[in-house]
Amino acid sequence: MESDGGLSSTDQQLIRESWRKVSESPLEHGLVLFARLFDLDPDLLPLFQYNCKKFSTPQECLSSPEFLEHIRKVMLVIDAAVTHLENLHCLEEYLTNLGKKHQAVGVKVESFSTVGESVLYMLEKCHGPAFNLDVREAWTKLYSTVVKTMSSAWEVSKKVE
Ligand code: HEM
């Protein structure tokens, strides 16, 4: 993992600035992110089960306290990445383990691209036209660095097959 994910200082500044507004109300923005995710890929819904209970609709999932905790966790991981933009390396072990946990609950590595699209969608909804191409590219770089590290679990199991 590159220590700064190849982010220029301008990229870092754009990410920090655009994250500020989101981090003021993480749950609200996380709900936009996950509502979009389930729109793009409803098959992700059954992966979220608490006490073996499956949700029958995205709305039911999006209003369950356990799922809202997952949203908070996701937003905290993004927040940690934004806080450590200059030294993403220090999150490497945590993100690798997080990837392993997601592989264990049945997440396919491809689904992280859909999560990435949903993150961009949420940022665009929050900032409107201010979320321009430069900001989008900066976030895309950051997100791919995070996902690359989380994906190492799937890479290892591919080699074993
Ligand atoms: C395809 C999208 C995703 C699915 C289906 C998914 C699913 C899950 C499930 C089923 C759990 C265990 C139950 C729970 O804690 O609620 C979990 C835990 C967690 N997820 Fe996700 N997740 C996804 C994306 C993400 C992303 C993008 C992040 C952060 C970048 C993330 C961060 C976490 C964290 C921090 C935990 C808690 C891990 C622990 O217990 O140590 N998830 N996820």
GROMACS .gro file of C-alpha atoms and ligand atoms in nm:
model
  204
    1MET     CA    1   0.000   0.000   0.000
    2GLU     CA    2   0.153   0.330  -0.102
    3SER     CA    3   0.187   0.546   0.206
    4ASP     CA    4  -0.037   0.819   0.061
    5GLY     CA    5  -0.219   0.622  -0.212
    6GLY     CA    6  -0.057   0.844  -0.478
    7LEU     CA    7  -0.256   1.143  -0.356
    8SER     CA    8  -0.114   1.486  -0.434
    9SER     CA    9  -0.142   1.757  -0.172
   10THR     CA   10  -0.423   1.911  -0.378
   11ASP     CA   11  -0.604   1.575  -0.379
   12GLN     CA   12  -0.564   1.555  -0.003
   13GLN     CA   13  -0.698   1.905   0.043
   14LEU     CA   14  -1.001   1.838  -0.180
   15ILE     CA   15  -1.080   1.517   0.008
   16ARG     CA   16  -1.051   1.682   0.351
   17GLU     CA   17  -1.268   1.977   0.249
   18SER     CA   18  -1.538   1.763   0.091
   19TRP     CA   19  -1.543   1.520   0.385
   20ARG     CA   20  -1.598   1.794   0.643
   21LYS     CA   21  -1.965   1.846   0.554
   22VAL     CA   22  -2.032   1.471   0.536
   23SER     CA   23  -1.869   1.408   0.874
   24GLU     CA   24  -2.102   1.657   1.042
   25SER     CA   25  -2.388   1.410   0.991
   26PRO     CA   26  -2.235   1.072   0.905
   27LEU     CA   27  -2.549   0.866   0.958
   28GLU     CA   28  -2.760   1.082   0.728
   29HIS     CA   29  -2.501   1.056   0.450
   30GLY     CA   30  -2.433   0.689   0.519
   31LEU     CA   31  -2.804   0.622   0.466
   32VAL     CA   32  -2.784   0.789   0.123
   33LEU     CA   33  -2.479   0.572   0.045
   34PHE     CA   34  -2.643   0.243   0.144
   35ALA     CA   35  -2.983   0.323  -0.009
   36ARG     CA   36  -2.797   0.377  -0.336
   37LEU     CA   37  -2.597   0.056  -0.285
   38PHE     CA   38  -2.915  -0.152  -0.248
   39ASP     CA   39  -3.066   0.020  -0.553
   40LEU     CA   40  -2.762  -0.075  -0.759
   41ASP     CA   41  -2.733  -0.427  -0.618
   42PRO     CA   42  -3.032  -0.560  -0.420
   43ASP     CA   43  -2.854  -0.897  -0.387
   44LEU     CA   44  -2.634  -0.743  -0.116
   45LEU     CA   45  -2.933  -0.719   0.118
   46PRO     CA   46  -2.929  -1.086   0.238
   47LEU     CA   47  -2.565  -1.048   0.347
   48PHE     CA   48  -2.685  -0.834   0.634
   49GLN     CA   49  -2.844  -1.064   0.890
   50TYR     CA   50  -2.867  -0.997   1.259
   51ASN     CA   51  -2.971  -1.285   1.486
   52CYS     CA   52  -3.022  -1.490   1.166
   53LYS     CA   53  -3.304  -1.257   1.061
   54LYS     CA   54  -3.312  -1.165   0.692
   55PHE     CA   55  -3.454  -0.831   0.581
   56SER     CA   56  -3.732  -0.846   0.325
   57THR     CA   57  -3.686  -0.492   0.193
   58PRO     CA   58  -3.399  -0.241   0.180
   59GLN     CA   59  -3.620  -0.001   0.384
   60GLU     CA   60  -3.649  -0.257   0.663
   61CYS     CA   61  -3.270  -0.301   0.666
   62LEU     CA   62  -3.203   0.074   0.650
   63SER     CA   63  -3.412   0.130   0.961
   64SER     CA   64  -3.273  -0.152   1.176
   65PRO     CA   65  -3.053  -0.041   1.468
   66GLU     CA   66  -2.789  -0.309   1.392
   67PHE     CA   67  -2.759  -0.198   1.033
   68LEU     CA   68  -2.737   0.167   1.139
   69GLU     CA   69  -2.440   0.059   1.349
   70HIS     CA   70  -2.281  -0.089   1.034
   71ILE     CA   71  -2.333   0.244   0.859
   72ARG     CA   72  -2.160   0.420   1.150
   73LYS     CA   73  -1.871   0.172   1.127
   74VAL     CA   74  -1.831   0.229   0.752
   75MET     CA   75  -1.831   0.605   0.798
   76LEU     CA   76  -1.572   0.572   1.076
   77VAL     CA   77  -1.340   0.372   0.848
   78ILE     CA   78  -1.370   0.638   0.577
   79ASP     CA   79  -1.310   0.903   0.843
   80ALA     CA   80  -0.994   0.721   0.956
   81ALA     CA   81  -0.870   0.712   0.596
   82VAL     CA   82  -0.936   1.085   0.555
   83THR     CA   83  -0.755   1.154   0.883
   84HIS     CA   84  -0.452   0.950   0.769
   85LEU     CA   85  -0.430   1.062   0.406
   86GLU     CA   86  -0.059   1.128   0.439
   87ASN     CA   87   0.012   0.793   0.593
   88LEU     CA   88  -0.248   0.542   0.479
   89HIS     CA   89   0.008   0.273   0.544
   90CYS     CA   90  -0.076   0.279   0.916
   91LEU     CA   91  -0.427   0.145   0.832
   92GLU     CA   92  -0.296  -0.144   0.624
   93GLU     CA   93  -0.323  -0.419   0.884
   94TYR     CA   94  -0.666  -0.302   0.999
   95LEU     CA   95  -0.799  -0.286   0.640
   96THR     CA   96  -0.655  -0.626   0.547
   97ASN     CA   97  -0.834  -0.780   0.846
   98LEU     CA   98  -1.152  -0.591   0.761
   99GLY     CA   99  -1.133  -0.740   0.412
  100LYS     CA  100  -1.099  -1.090   0.560
  101LYS     CA  101  -1.408  -1.034   0.776
  102HIS     CA  102  -1.608  -0.927   0.471
  103GLN     CA  103  -1.491  -1.226   0.271
  104ALA     CA  104  -1.605  -1.447   0.563
  105VAL     CA  105  -1.956  -1.295   0.561
  106GLY     CA  106  -1.989  -1.366   0.187
  107VAL     CA  107  -1.907  -1.030   0.027
  108LYS     CA  108  -1.768  -1.064  -0.327
  109VAL     CA  109  -1.471  -0.846  -0.403
  110GLU     CA  110  -1.654  -0.704  -0.709
  111SER     CA  111  -1.915  -0.555  -0.477
  112PHE     CA  112  -1.661  -0.303  -0.353
  113SER     CA  113  -1.680  -0.130  -0.695
  114THR     CA  114  -2.053  -0.082  -0.640
  115VAL     CA  115  -1.977   0.053  -0.292
  116GLY     CA  116  -1.731   0.294  -0.456
  117GLU     CA  117  -1.999   0.418  -0.698
  118SER     CA  118  -2.233   0.466  -0.403
  119VAL     CA  119  -1.971   0.664  -0.209
  120LEU     CA  120  -1.930   0.899  -0.508
  121TYR     CA  121  -2.308   0.926  -0.541
  122MET     CA  122  -2.341   1.022  -0.174
  123LEU     CA  123  -2.066   1.287  -0.208
  124GLU     CA  124  -2.230   1.428  -0.519
  125LYS     CA  125  -2.571   1.444  -0.346
  126CYS     CA  126  -2.405   1.628  -0.056
  127HIS     CA  127  -2.208   1.882  -0.261
  128GLY     CA  128  -2.396   1.919  -0.589
  129PRO     CA  129  -2.194   2.081  -0.870
  130ALA     CA  130  -1.908   2.160  -0.626
  131PHE     CA  131  -1.831   1.789  -0.647
  132ASN     CA  132  -1.638   1.842  -0.968
  133LEU     CA  133  -1.409   1.614  -1.167
  134ASP     CA  134  -1.100   1.694  -0.958
  135VAL     CA  135  -1.273   1.610  -0.630
  136ARG     CA  136  -1.421   1.295  -0.784
  137GLU     CA  137  -1.079   1.182  -0.906
  138ALA     CA  138  -0.919   1.246  -0.568
  139TRP     CA  139  -1.186   1.033  -0.397
  140THR     CA  140  -1.155   0.762  -0.660
  141LYS     CA  141  -0.782   0.737  -0.587
  142LEU     CA  142  -0.839   0.719  -0.212
  143TYR     CA  143  -1.116   0.464  -0.244
  144SER     CA  144  -0.913   0.238  -0.475
  145THR     CA  145  -0.623   0.240  -0.230
  146VAL     CA  146  -0.852   0.139   0.057
  147VAL     CA  147  -1.021  -0.132  -0.150
  148LYS     CA  148  -0.691  -0.267  -0.282
  149THR     CA  149  -0.582  -0.333   0.075
  150MET     CA  150  -0.917  -0.478   0.182
  151SER     CA  151  -0.912  -0.703  -0.128
  152SER     CA  152  -0.590  -0.882  -0.039
  153ALA     CA  153  -0.793  -1.159   0.133
  154TRP     CA  154  -0.963  -1.249  -0.198
  155GLU     CA  155  -0.630  -1.235  -0.385
  156VAL     CA  156  -0.481  -1.493  -0.145
  157SER     CA  157  -0.776  -1.731  -0.183
  158LYS     CA  158  -0.761  -1.697  -0.564
  159LYS     CA  159  -0.398  -1.812  -0.558
  160VAL     CA  160  -0.487  -2.114  -0.341
  161GLU     CA  161  -0.766  -2.232  -0.580
  162HEM     C1  162  -2.068  -0.478  -0.008
  162HEM     C2  163  -2.078  -0.397   0.097
  162HEM     C3  164  -2.070  -0.446   0.239
  162HEM     C4  165  -2.135  -0.551   0.297
  162HEM     C5  166  -2.235  -0.645   0.233
  162HEM     C6  167  -2.091  -0.555   0.436
  162HEM     C7  168  -2.133  -0.647   0.529
  162HEM     C8  169  -2.090  -0.653   0.660
  162HEM     C9  170  -2.139  -0.747   0.757
  162HEM    C10  171  -2.246  -0.852   0.729
  162HEM    C11  172  -2.074  -0.722   0.873
  162HEM    C12  173  -2.094  -0.796   1.008
  162HEM    C13  174  -2.216  -0.743   1.075
  162HEM    C14  175  -2.204  -0.598   1.123
  162HEM     O1  176  -2.104  -0.561   1.188
  162HEM     O2  177  -2.297  -0.521   1.093
  162HEM    C15  178  -1.983  -0.611   0.849
  162HEM    C16  179  -1.900  -0.556   0.943
  162HEM    C17  180  -1.824  -0.444   0.924
  162HEM     N1  181  -1.814  -0.371   0.810
  162HEM    FE1  182  -1.907  -0.411   0.635
  162HEM     N2  183  -2.002  -0.453   0.458
  162HEM    C18  184  -1.985  -0.384   0.340
  162HEM    C19  185  -1.904  -0.275   0.318
  162HEM    C20  186  -1.823  -0.218   0.413
  162HEM    C21  187  -1.733  -0.109   0.390
  162HEM    C22  188  -1.711  -0.040   0.255
  162HEM    C23  189  -1.671  -0.080   0.507
  162HEM    C24  190  -1.568   0.024   0.540
  162HEM    C25  191  -1.487   0.077   0.449
  162HEM    C26  192  -1.724  -0.171   0.606
  162HEM    C27  193  -1.690  -0.171   0.739
  162HEM    C28  194  -1.728  -0.266   0.831
  162HEM    C29  195  -1.680  -0.271   0.968
  162HEM    C30  196  -1.583  -0.173   1.035
  162HEM    C31  197  -1.739  -0.384   1.027
  162HEM    C32  198  -1.719  -0.434   1.169
  162HEM    C33  199  -1.606  -0.536   1.165
  162HEM    C34  200  -1.577  -0.594   1.302
  162HEM     O3  201  -1.669  -0.647   1.366
  162HEM     O4  202  -1.460  -0.587   1.343
  162HEM     N3  203  -1.816  -0.254   0.546
  162HEM     N4  204  -1.996  -0.572   0.719
   0.00000   0.00000   0.00000
